[in-house]
mmCIF file of C-alpha atoms in Angstrom:
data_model
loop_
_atom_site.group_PDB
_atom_site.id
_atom_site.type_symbol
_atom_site.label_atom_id
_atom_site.label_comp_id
_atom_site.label_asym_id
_atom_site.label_seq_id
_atom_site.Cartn_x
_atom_site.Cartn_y
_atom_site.Cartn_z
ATOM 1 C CA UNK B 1084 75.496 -37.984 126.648
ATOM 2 C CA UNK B 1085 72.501 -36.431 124.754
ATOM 3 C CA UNK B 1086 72.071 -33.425 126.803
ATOM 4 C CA UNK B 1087 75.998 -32.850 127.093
ATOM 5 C CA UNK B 1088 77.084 -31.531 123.881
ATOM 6 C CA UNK B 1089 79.162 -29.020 124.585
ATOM 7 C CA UNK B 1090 82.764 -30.703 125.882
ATOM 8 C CA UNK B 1091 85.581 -28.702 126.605
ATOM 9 C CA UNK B 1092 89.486 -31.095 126.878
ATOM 10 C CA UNK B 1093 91.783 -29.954 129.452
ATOM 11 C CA UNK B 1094 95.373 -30.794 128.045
ATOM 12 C CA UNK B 1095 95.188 -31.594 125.006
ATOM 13 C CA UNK B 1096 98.161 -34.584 125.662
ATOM 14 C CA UNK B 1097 97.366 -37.761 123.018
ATOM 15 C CA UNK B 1098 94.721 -38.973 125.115
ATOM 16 C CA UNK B 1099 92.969 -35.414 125.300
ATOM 17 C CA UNK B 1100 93.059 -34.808 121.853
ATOM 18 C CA UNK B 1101 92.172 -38.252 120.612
ATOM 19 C CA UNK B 1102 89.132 -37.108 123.014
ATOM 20 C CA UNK B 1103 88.673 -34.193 121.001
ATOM 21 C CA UNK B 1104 88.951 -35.979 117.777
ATOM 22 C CA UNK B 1105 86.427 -38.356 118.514
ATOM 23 C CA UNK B 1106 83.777 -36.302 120.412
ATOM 24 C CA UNK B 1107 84.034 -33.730 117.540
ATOM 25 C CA UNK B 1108 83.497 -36.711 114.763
ATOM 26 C CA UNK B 1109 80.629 -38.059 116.538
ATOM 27 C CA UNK B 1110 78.770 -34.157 116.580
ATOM 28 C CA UNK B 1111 79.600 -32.991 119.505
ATOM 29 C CA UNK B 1112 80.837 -28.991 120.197
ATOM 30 C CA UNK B 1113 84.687 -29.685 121.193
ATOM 31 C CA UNK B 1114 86.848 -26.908 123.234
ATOM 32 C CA UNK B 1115 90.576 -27.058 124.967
ATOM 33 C CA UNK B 1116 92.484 -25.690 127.242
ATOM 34 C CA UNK B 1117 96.323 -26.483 126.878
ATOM 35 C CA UNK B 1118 99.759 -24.634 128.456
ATOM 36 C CA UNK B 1119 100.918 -25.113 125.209
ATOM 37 C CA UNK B 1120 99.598 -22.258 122.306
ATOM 38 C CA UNK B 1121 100.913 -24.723 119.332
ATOM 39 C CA UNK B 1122 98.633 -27.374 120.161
ATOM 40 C CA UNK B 1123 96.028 -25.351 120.257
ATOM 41 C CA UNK B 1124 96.287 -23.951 117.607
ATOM 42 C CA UNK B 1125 97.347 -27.716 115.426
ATOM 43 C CA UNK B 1126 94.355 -28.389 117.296
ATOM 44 C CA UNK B 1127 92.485 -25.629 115.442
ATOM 45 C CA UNK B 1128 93.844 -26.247 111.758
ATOM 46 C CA UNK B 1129 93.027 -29.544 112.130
ATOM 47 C CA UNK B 1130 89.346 -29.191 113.037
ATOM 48 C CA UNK B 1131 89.747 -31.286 116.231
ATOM 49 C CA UNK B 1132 88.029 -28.393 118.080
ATOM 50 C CA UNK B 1133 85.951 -25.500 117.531
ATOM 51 C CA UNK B 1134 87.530 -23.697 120.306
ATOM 52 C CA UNK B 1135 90.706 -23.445 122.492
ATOM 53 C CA UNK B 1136 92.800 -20.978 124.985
ATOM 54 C CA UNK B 1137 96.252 -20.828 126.527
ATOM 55 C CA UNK B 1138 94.839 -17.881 128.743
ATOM 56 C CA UNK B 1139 91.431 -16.307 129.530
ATOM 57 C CA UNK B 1140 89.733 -19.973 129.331
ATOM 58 C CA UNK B 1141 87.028 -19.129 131.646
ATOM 59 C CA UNK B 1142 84.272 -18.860 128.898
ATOM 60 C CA UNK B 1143 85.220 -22.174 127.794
ATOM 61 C CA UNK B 1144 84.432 -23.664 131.011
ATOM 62 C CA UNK B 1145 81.445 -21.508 131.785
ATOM 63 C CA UNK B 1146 80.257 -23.055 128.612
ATOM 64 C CA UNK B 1147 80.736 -26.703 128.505
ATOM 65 C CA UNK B 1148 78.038 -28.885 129.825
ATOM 66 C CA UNK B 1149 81.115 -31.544 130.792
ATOM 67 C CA UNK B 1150 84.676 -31.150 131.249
ATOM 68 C CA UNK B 1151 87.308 -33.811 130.376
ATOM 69 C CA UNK B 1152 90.748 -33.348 132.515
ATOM 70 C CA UNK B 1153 93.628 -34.904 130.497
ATOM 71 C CA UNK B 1154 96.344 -33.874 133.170
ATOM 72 C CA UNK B 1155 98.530 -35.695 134.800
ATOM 73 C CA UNK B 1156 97.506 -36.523 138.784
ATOM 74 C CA UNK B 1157 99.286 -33.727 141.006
ATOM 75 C CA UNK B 1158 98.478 -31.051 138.160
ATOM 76 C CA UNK B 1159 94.666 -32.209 137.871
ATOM 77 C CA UNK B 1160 93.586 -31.903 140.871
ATOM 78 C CA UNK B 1161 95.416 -28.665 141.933
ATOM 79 C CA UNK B 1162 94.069 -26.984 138.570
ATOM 80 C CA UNK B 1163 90.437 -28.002 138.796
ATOM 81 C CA UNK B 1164 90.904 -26.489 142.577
ATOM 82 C CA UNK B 1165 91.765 -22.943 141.291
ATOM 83 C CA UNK B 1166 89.280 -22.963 138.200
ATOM 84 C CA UNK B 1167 86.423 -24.909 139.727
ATOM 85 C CA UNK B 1168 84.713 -21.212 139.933
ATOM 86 C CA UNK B 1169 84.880 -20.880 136.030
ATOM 87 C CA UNK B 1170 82.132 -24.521 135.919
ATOM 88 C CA UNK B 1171 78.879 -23.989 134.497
ATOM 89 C CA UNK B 1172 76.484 -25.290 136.970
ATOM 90 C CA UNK B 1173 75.605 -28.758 136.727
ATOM 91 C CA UNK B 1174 78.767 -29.508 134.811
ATOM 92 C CA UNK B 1175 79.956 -32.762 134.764
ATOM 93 C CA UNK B 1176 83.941 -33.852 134.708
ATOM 94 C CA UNK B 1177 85.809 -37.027 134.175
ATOM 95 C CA UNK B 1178 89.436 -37.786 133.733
ATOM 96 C CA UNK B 1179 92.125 -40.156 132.239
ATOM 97 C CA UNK B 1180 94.007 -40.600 134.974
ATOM 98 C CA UNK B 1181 95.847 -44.322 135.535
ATOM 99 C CA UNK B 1182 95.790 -43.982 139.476
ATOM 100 C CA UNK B 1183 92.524 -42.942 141.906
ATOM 101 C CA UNK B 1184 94.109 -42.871 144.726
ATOM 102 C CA UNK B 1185 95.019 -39.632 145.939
ATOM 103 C CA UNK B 1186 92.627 -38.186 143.412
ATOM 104 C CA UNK B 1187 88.979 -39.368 143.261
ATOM 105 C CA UNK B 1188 88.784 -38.342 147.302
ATOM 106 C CA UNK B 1189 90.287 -35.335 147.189
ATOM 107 C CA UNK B 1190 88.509 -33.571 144.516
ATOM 108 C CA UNK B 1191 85.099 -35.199 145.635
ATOM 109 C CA UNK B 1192 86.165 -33.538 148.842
ATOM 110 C CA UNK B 1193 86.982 -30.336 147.814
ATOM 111 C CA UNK B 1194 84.410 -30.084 144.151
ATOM 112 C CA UNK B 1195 81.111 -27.687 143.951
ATOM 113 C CA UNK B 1196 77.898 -29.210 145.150
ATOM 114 C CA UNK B 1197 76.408 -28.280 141.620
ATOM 115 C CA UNK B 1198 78.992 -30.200 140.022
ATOM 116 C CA UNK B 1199 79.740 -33.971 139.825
ATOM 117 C CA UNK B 1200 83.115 -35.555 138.877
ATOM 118 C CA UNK B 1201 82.909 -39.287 138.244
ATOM 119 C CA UNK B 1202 86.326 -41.013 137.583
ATOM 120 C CA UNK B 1203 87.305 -42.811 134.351
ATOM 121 C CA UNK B 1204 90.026 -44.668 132.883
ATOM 122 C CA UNK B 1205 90.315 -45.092 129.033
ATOM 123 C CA UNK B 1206 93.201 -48.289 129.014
ATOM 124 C CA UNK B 1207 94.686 -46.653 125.541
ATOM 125 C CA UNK B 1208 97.913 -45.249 124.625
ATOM 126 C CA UNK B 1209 100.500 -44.939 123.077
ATOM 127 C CA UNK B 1210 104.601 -44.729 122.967
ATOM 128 C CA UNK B 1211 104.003 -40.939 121.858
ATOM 129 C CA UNK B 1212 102.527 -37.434 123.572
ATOM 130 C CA UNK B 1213 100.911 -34.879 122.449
ATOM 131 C CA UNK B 1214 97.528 -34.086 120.148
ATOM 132 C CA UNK B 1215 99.744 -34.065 116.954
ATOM 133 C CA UNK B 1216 99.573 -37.975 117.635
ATOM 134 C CA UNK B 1217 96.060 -37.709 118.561
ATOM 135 C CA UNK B 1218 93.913 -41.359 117.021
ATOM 136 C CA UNK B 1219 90.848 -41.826 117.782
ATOM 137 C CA UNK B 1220 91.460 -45.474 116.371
ATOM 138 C CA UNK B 1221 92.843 -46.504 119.522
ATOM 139 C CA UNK B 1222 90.250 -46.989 121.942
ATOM 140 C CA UNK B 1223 89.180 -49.351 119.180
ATOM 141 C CA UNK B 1224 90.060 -52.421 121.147
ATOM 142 C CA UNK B 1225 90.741 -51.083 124.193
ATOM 143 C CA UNK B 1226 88.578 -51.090 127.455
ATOM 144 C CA UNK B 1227 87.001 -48.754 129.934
ATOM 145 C CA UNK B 1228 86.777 -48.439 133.319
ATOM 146 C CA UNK B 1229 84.301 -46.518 135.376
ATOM 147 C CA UNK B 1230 85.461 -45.428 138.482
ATOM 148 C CA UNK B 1231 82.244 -44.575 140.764
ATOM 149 C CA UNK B 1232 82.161 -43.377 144.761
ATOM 150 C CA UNK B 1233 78.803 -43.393 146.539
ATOM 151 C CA UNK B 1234 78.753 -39.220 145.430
ATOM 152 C CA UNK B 1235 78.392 -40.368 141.960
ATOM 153 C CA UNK B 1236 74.580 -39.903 140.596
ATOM 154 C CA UNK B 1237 72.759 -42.401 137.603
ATOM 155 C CA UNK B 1238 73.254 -39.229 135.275
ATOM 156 C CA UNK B 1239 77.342 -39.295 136.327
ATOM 157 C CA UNK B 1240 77.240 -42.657 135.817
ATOM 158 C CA UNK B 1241 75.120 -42.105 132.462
ATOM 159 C CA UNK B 1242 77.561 -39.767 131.008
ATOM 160 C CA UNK B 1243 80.611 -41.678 131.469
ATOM 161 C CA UNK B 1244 79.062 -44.712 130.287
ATOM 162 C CA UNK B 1245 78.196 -42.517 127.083
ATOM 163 C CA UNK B 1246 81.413 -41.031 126.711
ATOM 164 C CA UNK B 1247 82.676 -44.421 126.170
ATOM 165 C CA UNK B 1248 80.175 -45.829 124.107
ATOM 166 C CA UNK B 1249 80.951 -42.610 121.486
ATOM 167 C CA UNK B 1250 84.399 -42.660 121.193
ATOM 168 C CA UNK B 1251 83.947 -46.579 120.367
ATOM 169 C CA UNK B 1252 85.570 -48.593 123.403
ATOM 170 C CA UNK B 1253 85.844 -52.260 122.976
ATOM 171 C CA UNK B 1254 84.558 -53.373 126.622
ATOM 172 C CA UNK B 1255 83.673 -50.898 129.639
ATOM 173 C CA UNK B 1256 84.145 -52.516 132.855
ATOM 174 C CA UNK B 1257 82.936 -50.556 136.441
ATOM 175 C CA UNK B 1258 85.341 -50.838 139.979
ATOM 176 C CA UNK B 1259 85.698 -49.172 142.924
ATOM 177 C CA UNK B 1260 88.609 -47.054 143.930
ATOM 178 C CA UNK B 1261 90.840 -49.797 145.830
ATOM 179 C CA UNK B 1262 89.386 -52.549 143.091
ATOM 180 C CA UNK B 1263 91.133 -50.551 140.094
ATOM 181 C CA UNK B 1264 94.313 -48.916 141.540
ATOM 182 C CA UNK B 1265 95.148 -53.023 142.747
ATOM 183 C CA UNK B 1266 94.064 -54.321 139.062
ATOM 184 C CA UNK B 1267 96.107 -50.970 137.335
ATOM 185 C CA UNK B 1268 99.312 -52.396 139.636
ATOM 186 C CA UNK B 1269 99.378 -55.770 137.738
ATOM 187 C CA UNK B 1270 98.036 -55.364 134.138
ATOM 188 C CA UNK B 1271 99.896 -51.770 133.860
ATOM 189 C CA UNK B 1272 102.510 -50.940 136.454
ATOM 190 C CA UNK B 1273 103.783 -54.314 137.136
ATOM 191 C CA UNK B 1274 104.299 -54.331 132.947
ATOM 192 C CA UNK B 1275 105.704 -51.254 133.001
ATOM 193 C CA UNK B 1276 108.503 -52.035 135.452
ATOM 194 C CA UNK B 1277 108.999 -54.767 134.371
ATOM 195 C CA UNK B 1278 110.005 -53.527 130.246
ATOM 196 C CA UNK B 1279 112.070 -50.577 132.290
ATOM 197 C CA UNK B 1280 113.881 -53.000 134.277
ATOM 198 C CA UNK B 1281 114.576 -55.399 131.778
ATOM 199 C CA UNK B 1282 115.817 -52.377 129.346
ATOM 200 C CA UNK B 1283 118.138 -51.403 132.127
ATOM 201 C CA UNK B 1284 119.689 -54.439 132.999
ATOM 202 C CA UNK B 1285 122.012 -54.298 130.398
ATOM 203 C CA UNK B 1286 123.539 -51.695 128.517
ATOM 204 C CA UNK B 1287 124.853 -53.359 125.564
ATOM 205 C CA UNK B 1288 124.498 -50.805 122.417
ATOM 206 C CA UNK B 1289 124.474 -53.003 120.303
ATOM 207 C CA UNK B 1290 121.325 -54.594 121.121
ATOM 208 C CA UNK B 1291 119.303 -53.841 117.952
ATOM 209 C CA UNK B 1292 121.668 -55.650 115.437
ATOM 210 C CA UNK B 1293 120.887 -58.982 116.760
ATOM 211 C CA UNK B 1294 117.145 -58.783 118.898
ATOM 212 C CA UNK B 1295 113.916 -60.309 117.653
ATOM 213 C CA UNK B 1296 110.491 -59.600 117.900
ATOM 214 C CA UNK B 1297 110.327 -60.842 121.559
ATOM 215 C CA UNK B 1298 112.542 -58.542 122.963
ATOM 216 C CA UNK B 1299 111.077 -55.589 121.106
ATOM 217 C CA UNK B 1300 107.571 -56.927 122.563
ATOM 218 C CA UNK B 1301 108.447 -56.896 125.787
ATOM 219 C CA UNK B 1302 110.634 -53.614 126.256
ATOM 220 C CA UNK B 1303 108.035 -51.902 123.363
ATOM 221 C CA UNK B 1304 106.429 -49.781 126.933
ATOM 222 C CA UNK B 1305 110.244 -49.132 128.043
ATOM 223 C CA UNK B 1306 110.044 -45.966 126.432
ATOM 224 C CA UNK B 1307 108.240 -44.250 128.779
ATOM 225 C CA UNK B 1308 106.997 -40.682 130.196
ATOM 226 C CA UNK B 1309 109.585 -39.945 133.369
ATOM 227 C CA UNK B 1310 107.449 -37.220 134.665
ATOM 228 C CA UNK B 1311 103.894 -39.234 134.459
ATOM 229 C CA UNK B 1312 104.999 -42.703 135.278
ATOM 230 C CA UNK B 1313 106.944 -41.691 138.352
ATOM 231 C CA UNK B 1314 104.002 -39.690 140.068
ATOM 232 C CA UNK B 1315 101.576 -42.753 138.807
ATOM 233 C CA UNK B 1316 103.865 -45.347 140.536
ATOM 234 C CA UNK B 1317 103.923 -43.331 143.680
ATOM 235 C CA UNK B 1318 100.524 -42.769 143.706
ATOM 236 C CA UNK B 1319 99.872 -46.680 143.817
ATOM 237 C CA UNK B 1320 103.110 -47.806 145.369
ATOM 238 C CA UNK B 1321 101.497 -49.742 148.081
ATOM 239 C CA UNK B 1322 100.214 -52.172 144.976
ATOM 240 C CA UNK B 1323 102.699 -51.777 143.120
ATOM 241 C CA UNK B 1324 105.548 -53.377 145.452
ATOM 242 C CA UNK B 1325 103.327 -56.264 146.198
ATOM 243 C CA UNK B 1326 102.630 -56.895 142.847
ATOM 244 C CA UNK B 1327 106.313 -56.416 142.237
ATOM 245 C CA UNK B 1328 107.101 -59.023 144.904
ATOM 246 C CA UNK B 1329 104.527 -61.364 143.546
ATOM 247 C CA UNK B 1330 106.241 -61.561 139.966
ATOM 248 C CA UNK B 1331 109.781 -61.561 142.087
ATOM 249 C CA UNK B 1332 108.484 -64.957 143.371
ATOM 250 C CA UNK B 1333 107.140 -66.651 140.278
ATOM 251 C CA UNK B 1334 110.356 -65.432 138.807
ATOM 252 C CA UNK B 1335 112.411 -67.516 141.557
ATOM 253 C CA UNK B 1336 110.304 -70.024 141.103
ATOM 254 C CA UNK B 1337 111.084 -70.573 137.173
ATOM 255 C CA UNK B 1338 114.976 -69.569 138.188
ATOM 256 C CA UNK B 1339 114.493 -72.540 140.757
ATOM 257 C CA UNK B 1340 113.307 -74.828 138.166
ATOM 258 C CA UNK B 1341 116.440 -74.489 135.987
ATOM 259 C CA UNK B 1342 118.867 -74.206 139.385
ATOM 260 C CA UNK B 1343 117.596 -77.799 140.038
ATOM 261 C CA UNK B 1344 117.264 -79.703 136.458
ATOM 262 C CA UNK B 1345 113.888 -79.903 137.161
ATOM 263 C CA UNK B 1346 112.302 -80.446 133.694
ATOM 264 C CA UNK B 1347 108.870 -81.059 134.958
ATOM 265 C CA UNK B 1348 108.211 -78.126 136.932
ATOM 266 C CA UNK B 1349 109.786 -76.117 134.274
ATOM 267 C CA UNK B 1350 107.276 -77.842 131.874
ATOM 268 C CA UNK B 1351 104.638 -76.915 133.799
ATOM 269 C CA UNK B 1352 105.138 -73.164 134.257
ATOM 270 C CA UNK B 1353 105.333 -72.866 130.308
ATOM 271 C CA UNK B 1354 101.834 -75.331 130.000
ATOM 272 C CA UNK B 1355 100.185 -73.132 132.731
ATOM 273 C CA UNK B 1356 101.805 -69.704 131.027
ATOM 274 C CA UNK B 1357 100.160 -71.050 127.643
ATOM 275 C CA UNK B 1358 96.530 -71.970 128.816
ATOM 276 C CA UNK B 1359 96.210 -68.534 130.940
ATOM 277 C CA UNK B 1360 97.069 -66.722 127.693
ATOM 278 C CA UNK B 1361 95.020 -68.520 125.554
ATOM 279 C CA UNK B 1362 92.191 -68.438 127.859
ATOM 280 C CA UNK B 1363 93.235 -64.275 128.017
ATOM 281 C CA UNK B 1364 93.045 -64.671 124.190
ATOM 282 C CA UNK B 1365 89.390 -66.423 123.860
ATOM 283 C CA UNK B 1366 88.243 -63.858 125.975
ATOM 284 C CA UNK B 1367 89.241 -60.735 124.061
ATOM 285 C CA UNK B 1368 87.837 -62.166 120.595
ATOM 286 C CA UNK B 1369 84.806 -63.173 122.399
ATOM 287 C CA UNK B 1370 84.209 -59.483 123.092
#
């Protein structure tokens, strides 16, 4: 990223203005565009940009070397459709999207030959929106996945790699489309279904006065974004049901176990459980 220095954030959501934080710490000249005028202007008082706009944003584009889109899928690629005119030329763009599919392709398809979008995926969060929440502190640990087609060039590639490296990512990984969007169905959407349907399968309000940490581990994702999760698992729903009939199986298979007093197997399921996450364990310290 040394000759991009001039970044503007489209939606300034947690991720985009934990973005914004951590471009602008590191030096770099930080604008937004957001629907909403009160994070723009937070966004303002608290120095996270130099710039921002609810309306009349086309200088902003017209004057960032690289764009980051922090918009959900649908609303990404239909808004970098109608303002792909505004682009300086040569301008490089990257999102935070959780799903490819549907997305990558099409705006590949549809983008300016003079400029180059090359997909990313920062694996961060949190169980809040918005840049009032905005941390820079958690891509601390977290990884980062480049997302490259064969449209991609080394200085795409280049850029993204240095847009993680700033804002301090723990591990940057590189897959195709179809590699990530069948990993993301496991490690993210699988997880996620699973905390919603085990939150929903029972309704007891009285829950909190008598839970421990392990059921407030496990549901801690269950609070979840209706609008952005829905149009994510739709997106990848292909993966997402076989991943979801996977865990459906092992699940019978531990439900079996117990059906049929069979200590062993049961015994076995926990031993394997335990070395897979300690092995999961030794590699994230080893990072």
């Amino acid at each position: 990223m040394n000759k991009e220095r001039n970044i503007c954030i489209v939606g300034l959501g947690l991720l985009g203005g934990s973005y914004a934080m951590g471009l602008t710490d590191a030096g770099y000249t930080v604008t937004a565009v957001d629907v909403r005028p009160e994070a723009i202007r937070y966004a303002l008082e608290k120095g996270i940009i130099a710039a921002g706009a609810v309306e009349g944003f086309a200088p902003l584009l017209a004057g960032a070397d690289a764009v980051v889109l922090g918009l959900y899928p649908h609303a990404l690629v239909d808004w970098l459709r109608n303002n792909q005119k505004h682009l300086k030329p040569g301008a490089l763009l990257t999102d935070v999207c959780g799903v490819k599919s549907g997305v990558v392709e099409e705006i590949q398809g549809f983008l300016r030959p003079d400029a180059e979008f090359i997909a990313s995926h920062p694996m961060a969060g949190k169980e809040v929106s918005g840049v009032e929440h905005a941390d820079c502190a958690i891509f601390k640990l977290a990884n980062f996945i480049i997302v490259p087609t064969e449209k991609n060039t080394p200085r795409g590639l280049a850029f993204a790699r240095g847009l993680a490296e700033t804002l301090g990512f723990a591990h940057i990984a590189q897959l195709t489309c179809a590699e990530h969007d069948k990993m993301i169905g496991y490690v993210s959407q699988l997880t996620h279904a699973i905390a919603v349907s085990l939150m929903n399968a029972n309704d007891n309000t009285h829950l909190a006065e008598y839970t421990g940490d392990s059921f407030r581990d496990l549901t801690r994702i269950a609070k979840i974004n209706e609008n952005l999760w829905s149009e994510l698992f739709f997106l990848n729903k292909e993966n997402l049901i076989a991943e979801i009939d996977q865990f459906s199986a092992s699940l019978e298979g531990l439900k079996r176990a117990l059906v049929e007093n069979d200590e062993t197997e049961l015994k076995r399921l926990f031993v394997q459980s335990t070395a897979r996450r300690r092995l999961f364990d030794k590699k994230r310290e080893a990072r």
